Amino acid sequence: MMPVPITVAIVDDEPLARLALKTRLAHRPGFELVAEYGDGDAAFHGLAALRPDLVFMDVEMPGRSGLEVLRALPVDSRPMAILVTAHDSFALQAFDLAALDYLLKPVDDDRFDEALGRARRAFPWRRNNEEVRLPAPWTRTFTIRTGTRTVIVRAVDVERIEADGDYATLYAGGKTHLVREPLHLLAMQLDPLCFQRVHRSAIVRIDMVEELRALTNRDALLRLRDGSLLRASRTYMPALLEALERHKSQGISQSLCG
């Protein structure tokens, strides 16, 4: 039996931006584009009637904004949302919409695939449980095999993850562990309430970020609680800023990540 495709709508007032998303989506199996809209009013009426599974929603549009469209839709018929923004000064109030991800224009291929990966993981829970939205089964433990030894590392204990060629290195409690899986796949498996990718080569646990210092090229320098310094690239800044605000506002604790 063929898997049920995830139906997708694209909302953006810029035709070229819509075309760029359509072109990328056409090369990703398992997704079916069913509608596109060029303004917030048309999007509101179209999404309410069509009820696609997923929407790529431009944040800032003339008239009704993307955030206003999503808020106006009933929660039980609101699609999974990947928000798209052209500005680093992202609308932090978006966290209450439970968006899957936040992409910065021009959209990066790795970030696009990462966002679609999150949609794939959340989709079965959306389709099978429309009334009670259960969280996707994010990774809670890592199984590390070294020779004849097997070590179980809890996600809650991981402070950051850095790319190591085709693999990744976990930093947890002063120890490092090599995971034989690429960083971009790990990013799709980790709970975005607890972890955020901040660079092509790095993921951090959100509550480890102690200071964020803006750089002149719109990247940022992160100082973690253990004194480590990591560079956050502008591509990942909207999602990171939103995650930090959500963490601050909701008081998300380690217990939710373990």
Tab-separated table of N, CA and C in Angstrom, residues 48-211:
chain	number	residue	atom	x	y	z
A	48	ALA	N	-9.296	27.020	5.370
A	48	ALA	CA	-10.459	26.564	6.134
A	48	ALA	C	-11.283	25.554	5.336
A	49	ALA	N	-11.377	25.760	4.028
A	49	ALA	CA	-12.176	24.861	3.193
A	49	ALA	C	-11.418	23.595	2.812
A	50	LEU	N	-10.142	23.740	2.474
A	50	LEU	CA	-9.358	22.618	1.948
A	50	LEU	C	-8.758	21.748	3.047
A	51	ARG	N	-8.388	22.364	4.171
A	51	ARG	CA	-7.793	21.676	5.324
A	51	ARG	C	-6.596	20.804	4.937
A	52	PRO	N	-5.557	21.391	4.358
A	52	PRO	CA	-4.348	20.622	4.056
A	52	PRO	C	-3.661	20.199	5.352
A	53	ASP	N	-2.763	19.232	5.227
A	53	ASP	CA	-2.047	18.746	6.408
A	53	ASP	C	-0.960	19.724	6.857
A	54	LEU	N	-0.341	20.402	5.893
A	54	LEU	CA	0.826	21.231	6.175
A	54	LEU	C	0.746	22.516	5.360
A	55	VAL	N	1.178	23.624	5.959
A	55	VAL	CA	1.238	24.871	5.216
A	55	VAL	C	2.594	25.532	5.427
A	56	PHE	N	3.192	25.996	4.338
A	56	PHE	CA	4.335	26.906	4.410
A	56	PHE	C	3.749	28.309	4.434
A	57	MET	N	3.900	29.006	5.551
A	57	MET	CA	3.216	30.268	5.762
A	57	MET	C	4.196	31.425	5.885
A	58	ASP	N	4.104	32.369	4.934
A	58	ASP	CA	4.901	33.587	5.030
A	58	ASP	C	4.419	34.380	6.250
A	59	VAL	N	5.350	34.866	7.061
A	59	VAL	CA	4.974	35.567	8.284
A	59	VAL	C	4.409	36.949	7.975
A	60	GLU	N	5.087	37.688	7.121
A	60	GLU	CA	4.705	39.077	6.866
A	60	GLU	C	4.180	39.230	5.450
A	61	MET	N	2.910	39.625	5.368
A	61	MET	CA	2.271	39.861	4.077
A	61	MET	C	1.402	41.108	4.191
A	62	PRO	N	1.137	41.779	3.073
A	62	PRO	CA	0.203	42.906	3.124
A	62	PRO	C	-1.176	42.432	3.586
A	63	GLY	N	-1.865	43.266	4.349
A	63	GLY	CA	-3.167	42.863	4.869
A	63	GLY	C	-3.002	41.902	6.024
A	64	ARG	N	-3.721	40.793	5.988
A	64	ARG	CA	-3.674	39.814	7.069
A	64	ARG	C	-2.354	39.061	7.033
A	65	SER	N	-1.622	39.054	8.142
A	65	SER	CA	-0.317	38.385	8.193
A	65	SER	C	-0.503	36.878	8.317
A	66	GLY	N	0.586	36.158	8.090
A	66	GLY	CA	0.533	34.710	8.230
A	66	GLY	C	0.156	34.265	9.627
A	67	LEU	N	0.658	34.963	10.637
A	67	LEU	CA	0.317	34.625	12.019
A	67	LEU	C	-1.165	34.861	12.283
A	68	GLU	N	-1.698	35.926	11.736
A	68	GLU	CA	-3.122	36.225	11.927
A	68	GLU	C	-3.996	35.181	11.240
A	69	VAL	N	-3.565	34.698	10.081
A	69	VAL	CA	-4.309	33.639	9.399
A	69	VAL	C	-4.383	32.395	10.263
A	70	LEU	N	-3.239	31.973	10.797
A	70	LEU	CA	-3.210	30.756	11.605
A	70	LEU	C	-4.043	30.914	12.870
A	71	ARG	N	-3.939	32.063	13.511
A	71	ARG	CA	-4.711	32.277	14.738
A	71	ARG	C	-6.217	32.256	14.469
A	72	ALA	N	-6.623	32.709	13.288
A	72	ALA	CA	-8.044	32.786	12.968
A	72	ALA	C	-8.646	31.413	12.651
A	73	LEU	N	-7.807	30.435	12.325
A	73	LEU	CA	-8.305	29.097	12.012
A	73	LEU	C	-8.605	28.340	13.299
A	74	PRO	N	-9.707	27.588	13.359
A	74	PRO	CA	-9.971	26.756	14.539
A	74	PRO	C	-8.821	25.800	14.798
A	75	VAL	N	-8.511	25.598	16.069
A	75	VAL	CA	-7.360	24.763	16.421
A	75	VAL	C	-7.501	23.363	15.842
A	76	ASP	N	-8.724	22.817	15.830
A	76	ASP	CA	-8.891	21.441	15.367
A	76	ASP	C	-8.780	21.291	13.855
A	77	SER	N	-8.767	22.410	13.121
A	77	SER	CA	-8.596	22.329	11.669
A	77	SER	C	-7.357	23.087	11.194
A	78	ARG	N	-6.536	23.541	12.133
A	78	ARG	CA	-5.340	24.287	11.771
A	78	ARG	C	-4.263	23.321	11.258
A	79	PRO	N	-3.680	23.581	10.105
A	79	PRO	CA	-2.652	22.666	9.588
A	79	PRO	C	-1.354	22.775	10.375
A	80	MET	N	-0.535	21.755	10.247
A	80	MET	CA	0.836	21.889	10.721
A	80	MET	C	1.446	23.059	9.959
A	81	ALA	N	2.258	23.851	10.624
A	81	ALA	CA	2.758	25.070	9.981
A	81	ALA	C	4.269	25.158	10.042
A	82	ILE	N	4.851	25.487	8.901
A	82	ILE	CA	6.259	25.867	8.821
A	82	ILE	C	6.255	27.331	8.417
A	83	LEU	N	6.677	28.195	9.337
A	83	LEU	CA	6.647	29.626	9.081
A	83	LEU	C	7.888	30.053	8.309
A	84	VAL	N	7.709	31.013	7.413
A	84	VAL	CA	8.800	31.510	6.577
A	84	VAL	C	8.892	33.021	6.778
A	85	THR	N	10.105	33.518	7.002
A	85	THR	CA	10.289	34.945	7.236
A	85	THR	C	11.496	35.463	6.463
A	86	ALA	N	11.438	36.710	6.060
A	86	ALA	CA	12.553	37.330	5.338
A	86	ALA	C	13.445	38.136	6.265
A	87	HIS	N	13.097	38.186	7.553
A	87	HIS	CA	13.823	39.066	8.467
A	87	HIS	C	14.329	38.309	9.685
A	88	ASP	N	15.487	38.748	10.175
A	88	ASP	CA	16.033	38.160	11.392
A	88	ASP	C	15.188	38.515	12.609
A	89	SER	N	14.532	39.666	12.574
A	89	SER	CA	13.700	40.093	13.701
A	89	SER	C	12.375	39.358	13.627
A	90	PHE	N	12.429	38.098	14.001
A	90	PHE	CA	11.291	37.207	13.854
A	90	PHE	C	10.210	37.512	14.882
A	91	ALA	N	8.957	37.275	14.523
A	91	ALA	CA	7.832	37.525	15.423
A	91	ALA	C	7.803	36.441	16.494
A	92	LEU	N	8.327	36.777	17.682
A	92	LEU	CA	8.486	35.781	18.730
A	92	LEU	C	7.159	35.274	19.283
A	93	GLN	N	6.077	36.010	19.064
A	93	GLN	CA	4.789	35.572	19.594
A	93	GLN	C	4.257	34.336	18.889
A	94	ALA	N	4.975	33.850	17.871
A	94	ALA	CA	4.476	32.712	17.092
A	94	ALA	C	4.515	31.402	17.862
A	95	PHE	N	5.180	31.348	18.999
A	95	PHE	CA	5.342	30.062	19.665
A	95	PHE	C	4.006	29.462	20.098
A	96	ASP	N	2.984	30.284	20.355
A	96	ASP	CA	1.703	29.759	20.811
A	96	ASP	C	0.934	29.053	19.698
A	97	LEU	N	1.430	29.126	18.462
A	97	LEU	CA	0.791	28.446	17.341
A	97	LEU	C	1.353	27.046	17.120
A	98	ALA	N	2.333	26.654	17.932
A	98	ALA	CA	2.945	25.319	17.851
A	98	ALA	C	3.462	25.012	16.452
A	99	ALA	N	4.093	25.991	15.826
A	99	ALA	CA	4.656	25.781	14.489
A	99	ALA	C	5.754	24.724	14.546
A	100	LEU	N	5.866	23.952	13.460
A	100	LEU	CA	6.888	22.910	13.401
A	100	LEU	C	8.287	23.480	13.250
A	101	ASP	N	8.408	24.567	12.455
A	101	ASP	CA	9.737	25.101	12.187
A	101	ASP	C	9.596	26.510	11.639
A	102	TYR	N	10.747	27.190	11.512
A	102	TYR	CA	10.801	28.576	11.083
A	102	TYR	C	11.977	28.733	10.127
A	103	LEU	N	11.683	29.068	8.899
A	103	LEU	CA	12.701	29.141	7.864
A	103	LEU	C	12.955	30.593	7.477
A	104	LEU	N	14.223	30.906	7.280
A	104	LEU	CA	14.630	32.245	6.887
A	104	LEU	C	14.856	32.287	5.377
A	105	LYS	N	14.264	33.275	4.717
A	105	LYS	CA	14.492	33.467	3.282
A	105	LYS	C	15.867	34.081	3.036
A	106	PRO	N	16.563	33.708	1.954
A	106	PRO	CA	16.226	32.609	1.046
A	106	PRO	C	16.404	31.265	1.740
A	107	VAL	N	15.492	30.342	1.485
A	107	VAL	CA	15.441	29.086	2.228
A	107	VAL	C	16.626	28.201	1.861
A	108	ASP	N	17.267	27.680	2.864
A	108	ASP	CA	18.415	26.788	2.714
A	108	ASP	C	17.910	25.349	2.524
A	109	ASP	N	18.559	24.582	1.633
A	109	ASP	CA	18.117	23.210	1.354
A	109	ASP	C	18.135	22.327	2.591
A	110	ASP	N	19.197	22.406	3.392
A	110	ASP	CA	19.279	21.587	4.601
A	110	ASP	C	18.148	21.930	5.563
A	111	ARG	N	17.867	23.224	5.723
A	111	ARG	CA	16.805	23.632	6.634
A	111	ARG	C	15.435	23.194	6.088
A	112	PHE	N	15.270	23.244	4.789
A	112	PHE	CA	14.018	22.812	4.168
A	112	PHE	C	13.776	21.333	4.455
A	113	ASP	N	14.813	20.506	4.250
A	113	ASP	CA	14.682	19.070	4.497
A	113	ASP	C	14.465	18.782	5.978
A	114	GLU	N	15.114	19.549	6.834
A	114	GLU	CA	14.935	19.377	8.277
A	114	GLU	C	13.488	19.658	8.669
A	115	ALA	N	12.917	20.714	8.130
A	115	ALA	CA	11.526	21.061	8.434
A	115	ALA	C	10.570	19.985	7.921
A	116	LEU	N	10.812	19.472	6.706
A	116	LEU	CA	9.965	18.408	6.177
A	116	LEU	C	10.096	17.140	7.009
A	117	GLY	N	11.294	16.880	7.530
A	117	GLY	CA	11.486	15.722	8.398
A	117	GLY	C	10.624	15.813	9.643
A	118	ARG	N	10.531	17.004	10.209
A	118	ARG	CA	9.665	17.182	11.382
A	118	ARG	C	8.195	16.977	11.015
A	119	ALA	N	7.818	17.430	9.832
A	119	ALA	CA	6.440	17.229	9.391
A	119	ALA	C	6.136	15.737	9.228
A	120	ARG	N	7.072	14.988	8.666
A	120	ARG	CA	6.865	13.546	8.494
A	120	ARG	C	6.669	12.860	9.841
A	121	ARG	N	7.442	13.262	10.850
A	121	ARG	CA	7.344	12.616	12.162
A	121	ARG	C	6.033	12.986	12.854
A	122	ALA	N	5.566	14.200	12.668
A	122	ALA	CA	4.345	14.640	13.345
A	122	ALA	C	3.083	14.170	12.621
A	123	PHE	N	3.193	13.875	11.338
A	123	PHE	CA	2.020	13.591	10.513
A	123	PHE	C	1.174	12.418	11.003
A	124	PRO	N	1.755	11.259	11.371
A	124	PRO	CA	0.892	10.151	11.811
A	124	PRO	C	0.024	10.512	13.008
A	125	TRP	N	0.570	11.321	13.913
A	125	TRP	CA	-0.200	11.714	15.105
A	125	TRP	C	-1.307	12.688	14.730
A	126	ARG	N	-1.043	13.512	13.755
A	126	ARG	CA	-2.079	14.446	13.295
A	126	ARG	C	-3.224	13.685	12.636
A	127	ARG	N	-2.909	12.755	11.746
A	127	ARG	CA	-3.947	12.061	10.977
A	127	ARG	C	-4.728	11.080	11.848
A	128	ASN	N	-4.056	10.418	12.795
A	128	ASN	CA	-4.728	9.391	13.590
A	128	ASN	C	-5.383	9.931	14.850
A	129	ASN	N	-5.079	11.201	15.187
A	129	ASN	CA	-5.610	11.751	16.426
A	129	ASN	C	-5.911	13.225	16.247
A	130	GLU	N	-6.929	13.532	15.450
A	130	GLU	CA	-7.231	14.916	15.102
A	130	GLU	C	-7.685	15.729	16.315
A	131	GLU	N	-8.376	15.094	17.256
A	131	GLU	CA	-8.920	15.839	18.377
A	131	GLU	C	-7.903	16.043	19.490
A	132	VAL	N	-7.086	15.035	19.733
A	132	VAL	CA	-6.054	15.151	20.768
A	132	VAL	C	-4.699	15.049	20.089
A	133	ARG	N	-4.012	16.164	19.947
A	133	ARG	CA	-2.747	16.191	19.217
A	133	ARG	C	-1.634	15.689	20.135
A	134	LEU	N	-1.201	14.476	19.904
A	134	LEU	CA	-0.109	13.915	20.694
A	134	LEU	C	1.221	14.351	20.116
A	135	PRO	N	2.236	14.508	20.965
A	135	PRO	CA	3.542	14.905	20.454
A	135	PRO	C	4.204	13.770	19.691
A	136	ALA	N	4.997	14.126	18.726
A	136	ALA	CA	5.763	13.123	17.995
A	136	ALA	C	6.771	12.460	18.928
A	137	PRO	N	7.135	11.190	18.641
A	137	PRO	CA	8.027	10.453	19.544
A	137	PRO	C	9.479	10.864	19.348
A	138	TRP	N	9.838	12.000	19.888
A	138	TRP	CA	11.194	12.488	19.723
A	138	TRP	C	12.180	11.570	20.431
A	139	THR	N	13.412	11.551	19.946
A	139	THR	CA	14.456	10.719	20.533
A	139	THR	C	14.684	11.085	21.992
A	140	ARG	N	14.654	10.083	22.870
A	140	ARG	CA	14.885	10.295	24.306
A	140	ARG	C	16.224	9.741	24.766
A	141	THR	N	16.752	8.773	24.027
A	141	THR	CA	18.051	8.187	24.392
A	141	THR	C	18.863	7.902	23.130
A	142	PHE	N	20.167	7.895	23.291
A	142	PHE	CA	21.099	7.501	22.234
A	142	PHE	C	21.807	6.223	22.671
A	143	THR	N	21.885	5.270	21.768
A	143	THR	CA	22.610	4.029	22.046
A	143	THR	C	23.970	4.108	21.364
A	144	ILE	N	25.022	4.148	22.183
A	144	ILE	CA	26.386	4.318	21.671
A	144	ILE	C	27.129	2.995	21.802
A	145	ARG	N	27.635	2.482	20.699
A	145	ARG	CA	28.396	1.228	20.726
A	145	ARG	C	29.862	1.527	20.467
A	146	THR	N	30.701	1.095	21.412
A	146	THR	CA	32.145	1.256	21.289
A	146	THR	C	32.788	-0.097	21.563
A	147	GLY	N	33.231	-0.783	20.496
A	147	GLY	CA	33.783	-2.122	20.671
A	147	GLY	C	32.712	-3.065	21.188
A	148	THR	N	32.968	-3.670	22.343
A	148	THR	CA	31.996	-4.589	22.946
A	148	THR	C	31.089	-3.883	23.943
A	149	ARG	N	31.295	-2.587	24.158
A	149	ARG	CA	30.514	-1.832	25.134
A	149	ARG	C	29.352	-1.111	24.467
A	150	THR	N	28.241	-1.040	25.173
A	150	THR	CA	27.089	-0.264	24.733
A	150	THR	C	26.726	0.718	25.844
A	151	VAL	N	26.691	1.989	25.502
A	151	VAL	CA	26.391	3.036	26.480
A	151	VAL	C	25.089	3.715	26.081
A	152	ILE	N	24.197	3.907	27.045
A	152	ILE	CA	22.955	4.618	26.810
A	152	ILE	C	23.109	6.042	27.331
A	153	VAL	N	22.930	7.022	26.458
A	153	VAL	CA	23.031	8.439	26.834
A	153	VAL	C	21.649	9.063	26.701
A	154	ARG	N	21.141	9.623	27.782
A	154	ARG	CA	19.837	10.275	27.732
A	154	ARG	C	19.940	11.617	27.003
A	155	ALA	N	18.929	11.916	26.205
A	155	ALA	CA	18.926	13.204	25.504
A	155	ALA	C	18.980	14.366	26.478
A	156	VAL	N	18.322	14.213	27.642
A	156	VAL	CA	18.298	15.281	28.631
A	156	VAL	C	19.689	15.640	29.133
A	157	ASP	N	20.635	14.699	29.015
A	157	ASP	CA	22.001	14.936	29.495
A	157	ASP	C	22.911	15.521	28.425
A	158	VAL	N	22.437	15.562	27.185
A	158	VAL	CA	23.261	16.070	26.079
A	158	VAL	C	23.199	17.595	26.066
A	159	GLU	N	24.380	18.221	26.114
A	159	GLU	CA	24.447	19.682	26.153
A	159	GLU	C	24.539	20.287	24.757
A	160	ARG	N	25.260	19.617	23.881
A	160	ARG	CA	25.354	20.068	22.494
A	160	ARG	C	25.793	18.888	21.641
A	161	ILE	N	25.610	19.039	20.332
A	161	ILE	CA	26.005	18.013	19.370
A	161	ILE	C	26.717	18.722	18.233
A	162	GLU	N	27.873	18.190	17.848
A	162	GLU	CA	28.630	18.809	16.763
A	162	GLU	C	28.911	17.785	15.671
A	163	ALA	N	28.886	18.247	14.425
A	163	ALA	CA	29.172	17.370	13.291
A	163	ALA	C	30.613	16.883	13.349
A	164	ASP	N	30.787	15.637	12.940
A	164	ASP	CA	32.124	15.030	12.878
A	164	ASP	C	32.185	14.204	11.600
A	165	GLY	N	32.431	14.900	10.479
A	165	GLY	CA	32.378	14.222	9.183
A	165	GLY	C	30.963	13.774	8.899
A	166	ASP	N	30.803	12.485	8.585
A	166	ASP	CA	29.478	11.928	8.329
A	166	ASP	C	28.776	11.516	9.612
A	167	TYR	N	29.439	11.672	10.750
A	167	TYR	CA	28.886	11.308	12.038
A	167	TYR	C	28.683	12.555	12.890
A	168	ALA	N	28.384	12.346	14.168
A	168	ALA	CA	28.186	13.475	15.083
A	168	ALA	C	28.729	13.106	16.455
A	169	THR	N	29.165	14.108	17.193
A	169	THR	CA	29.688	13.902	18.534
A	169	THR	C	28.758	14.530	19.557
A	170	LEU	N	28.339	13.723	20.546
A	170	LEU	CA	27.524	14.212	21.646
A	170	LEU	C	28.439	14.697	22.764
A	171	TYR	N	28.104	15.837	23.360
A	171	TYR	CA	28.796	16.346	24.533
A	171	TYR	C	27.821	16.252	25.702
A	172	ALA	N	28.172	15.420	26.686
A	172	ALA	CA	27.268	15.185	27.817
A	172	ALA	C	28.069	14.948	29.091
A	173	GLY	N	27.890	15.825	30.072
A	173	GLY	CA	28.529	15.628	31.372
A	173	GLY	C	30.033	15.526	31.328
A	174	GLY	N	30.663	16.316	30.467
A	174	GLY	CA	32.115	16.289	30.382
A	174	GLY	C	32.668	15.161	29.542
A	175	LYS	N	31.832	14.339	28.948
A	175	LYS	CA	32.275	13.239	28.100
A	175	LYS	C	31.787	13.453	26.674
A	176	THR	N	32.448	12.815	25.724
A	176	THR	CA	32.025	12.872	24.332
A	176	THR	C	31.704	11.465	23.842
A	177	HIS	N	30.719	11.376	22.947
A	177	HIS	CA	30.280	10.091	22.414
A	177	HIS	C	30.039	10.251	20.919
A	178	LEU	N	30.616	9.354	20.132
A	178	LEU	CA	30.455	9.399	18.683
A	178	LEU	C	29.191	8.650	18.277
A	179	VAL	N	28.303	9.336	17.570
A	179	VAL	CA	27.074	8.733	17.050
A	179	VAL	C	27.235	8.539	15.555
A	180	ARG	N	26.985	7.342	15.093
A	180	ARG	CA	27.191	7.041	13.677
A	180	ARG	C	25.968	7.425	12.854
A	181	GLU	N	25.644	8.712	12.919
A	181	GLU	CA	24.506	9.259	12.198
A	181	GLU	C	24.813	10.725	11.915
A	182	PRO	N	24.476	11.220	10.730
A	182	PRO	CA	24.807	12.613	10.411
A	182	PRO	C	23.960	13.595	11.215
A	183	LEU	N	24.510	14.784	11.393
A	183	LEU	CA	23.870	15.801	12.228
A	183	LEU	C	22.476	16.171	11.724
A	184	HIS	N	22.303	16.282	10.395
A	184	HIS	CA	21.012	16.741	9.885
A	184	HIS	C	19.894	15.747	10.184
A	185	LEU	N	20.214	14.451	10.279
A	185	LEU	CA	19.201	13.471	10.650
A	185	LEU	C	18.881	13.551	12.141
A	186	LEU	N	19.889	13.777	12.952
A	186	LEU	CA	19.648	13.940	14.387
A	186	LEU	C	18.755	15.147	14.646
A	187	ALA	N	18.960	16.219	13.889
A	187	ALA	CA	18.167	17.436	14.083
A	187	ALA	C	16.681	17.174	13.860
A	188	MET	N	16.341	16.245	12.975
A	188	MET	CA	14.940	15.929	12.719
A	188	MET	C	14.325	15.086	13.828
A	189	GLN	N	15.159	14.420	14.613
A	189	GLN	CA	14.682	13.464	15.600
A	189	GLN	C	14.567	14.045	17.006
A	190	LEU	N	15.132	15.231	17.223
A	190	LEU	CA	15.165	15.812	18.563
A	190	LEU	C	14.000	16.773	18.772
A	191	ASP	N	13.471	16.775	19.979
A	191	ASP	CA	12.337	17.620	20.322
A	191	ASP	C	12.728	19.088	20.193
A	192	PRO	N	12.052	19.852	19.312
A	192	PRO	CA	12.414	21.265	19.144
A	192	PRO	C	12.081	22.120	20.369
A	193	LEU	N	11.311	21.587	21.329
A	193	LEU	CA	11.127	22.300	22.591
A	193	LEU	C	12.408	22.320	23.411
A	194	CYS	N	13.283	21.355	23.127
A	194	CYS	CA	14.480	21.182	23.959
A	194	CYS	C	15.787	21.430	23.208
A	195	PHE	N	15.804	21.175	21.909
A	195	PHE	CA	17.028	21.285	21.127
A	195	PHE	C	16.782	22.139	19.889
A	196	GLN	N	17.823	22.869	19.503
A	196	GLN	CA	17.752	23.638	18.266
A	196	GLN	C	19.071	23.528	17.514
A	197	ARG	N	18.965	23.364	16.209
A	197	ARG	CA	20.150	23.448	15.370
A	197	ARG	C	20.494	24.920	15.207
A	198	VAL	N	21.749	25.261	15.426
A	198	VAL	CA	22.157	26.662	15.351
A	198	VAL	C	23.132	26.917	14.212
A	199	HIS	N	23.594	25.848	13.595
A	199	HIS	CA	24.586	25.958	12.524
A	199	HIS	C	24.548	24.654	11.749
A	200	ARG	N	25.086	24.646	10.555
A	200	ARG	CA	25.179	23.395	9.799
A	200	ARG	C	25.890	22.311	10.601
A	201	SER	N	26.759	22.721	11.513
A	201	SER	CA	27.593	21.756	12.228
A	201	SER	C	27.310	21.682	13.719
A	202	ALA	N	26.206	22.242	14.205
A	202	ALA	CA	25.988	22.243	15.649
A	202	ALA	C	24.514	22.290	16.023
A	203	ILE	N	24.178	21.550	17.097
A	203	ILE	CA	22.867	21.575	17.749
A	203	ILE	C	23.118	21.852	19.228
A	204	VAL	N	22.252	22.656	19.858
A	204	VAL	CA	22.408	22.909	21.292
A	204	VAL	C	21.113	22.591	22.022
A	205	ARG	N	21.259	22.182	23.282
A	205	ARG	CA	20.094	22.105	24.157
A	205	ARG	C	19.766	23.525	24.577
A	206	ILE	N	18.524	23.915	24.414
A	206	ILE	CA	18.151	25.322	24.533
A	206	ILE	C	18.502	25.910	25.887
A	207	ASP	N	18.294	25.147	26.955
A	207	ASP	CA	18.550	25.719	28.278
A	207	ASP	C	20.035	25.851	28.597
A	208	MET	N	20.893	25.421	27.672
A	208	MET	CA	22.340	25.607	27.855
A	208	MET	C	22.792	26.991	27.406
A	209	VAL	N	21.982	27.691	26.613
A	209	VAL	CA	22.378	28.998	26.077
A	209	VAL	C	22.276	30.051	27.176
A	210	GLU	N	23.414	30.640	27.499
A	210	GLU	CA	23.457	31.658	28.559
A	210	GLU	C	23.526	33.068	27.998
A	211	GLU	N	24.137	33.221	26.825
A	211	GLU	CA	24.279	34.549	26.240
A	211	GLU	C	24.289	34.439	24.728
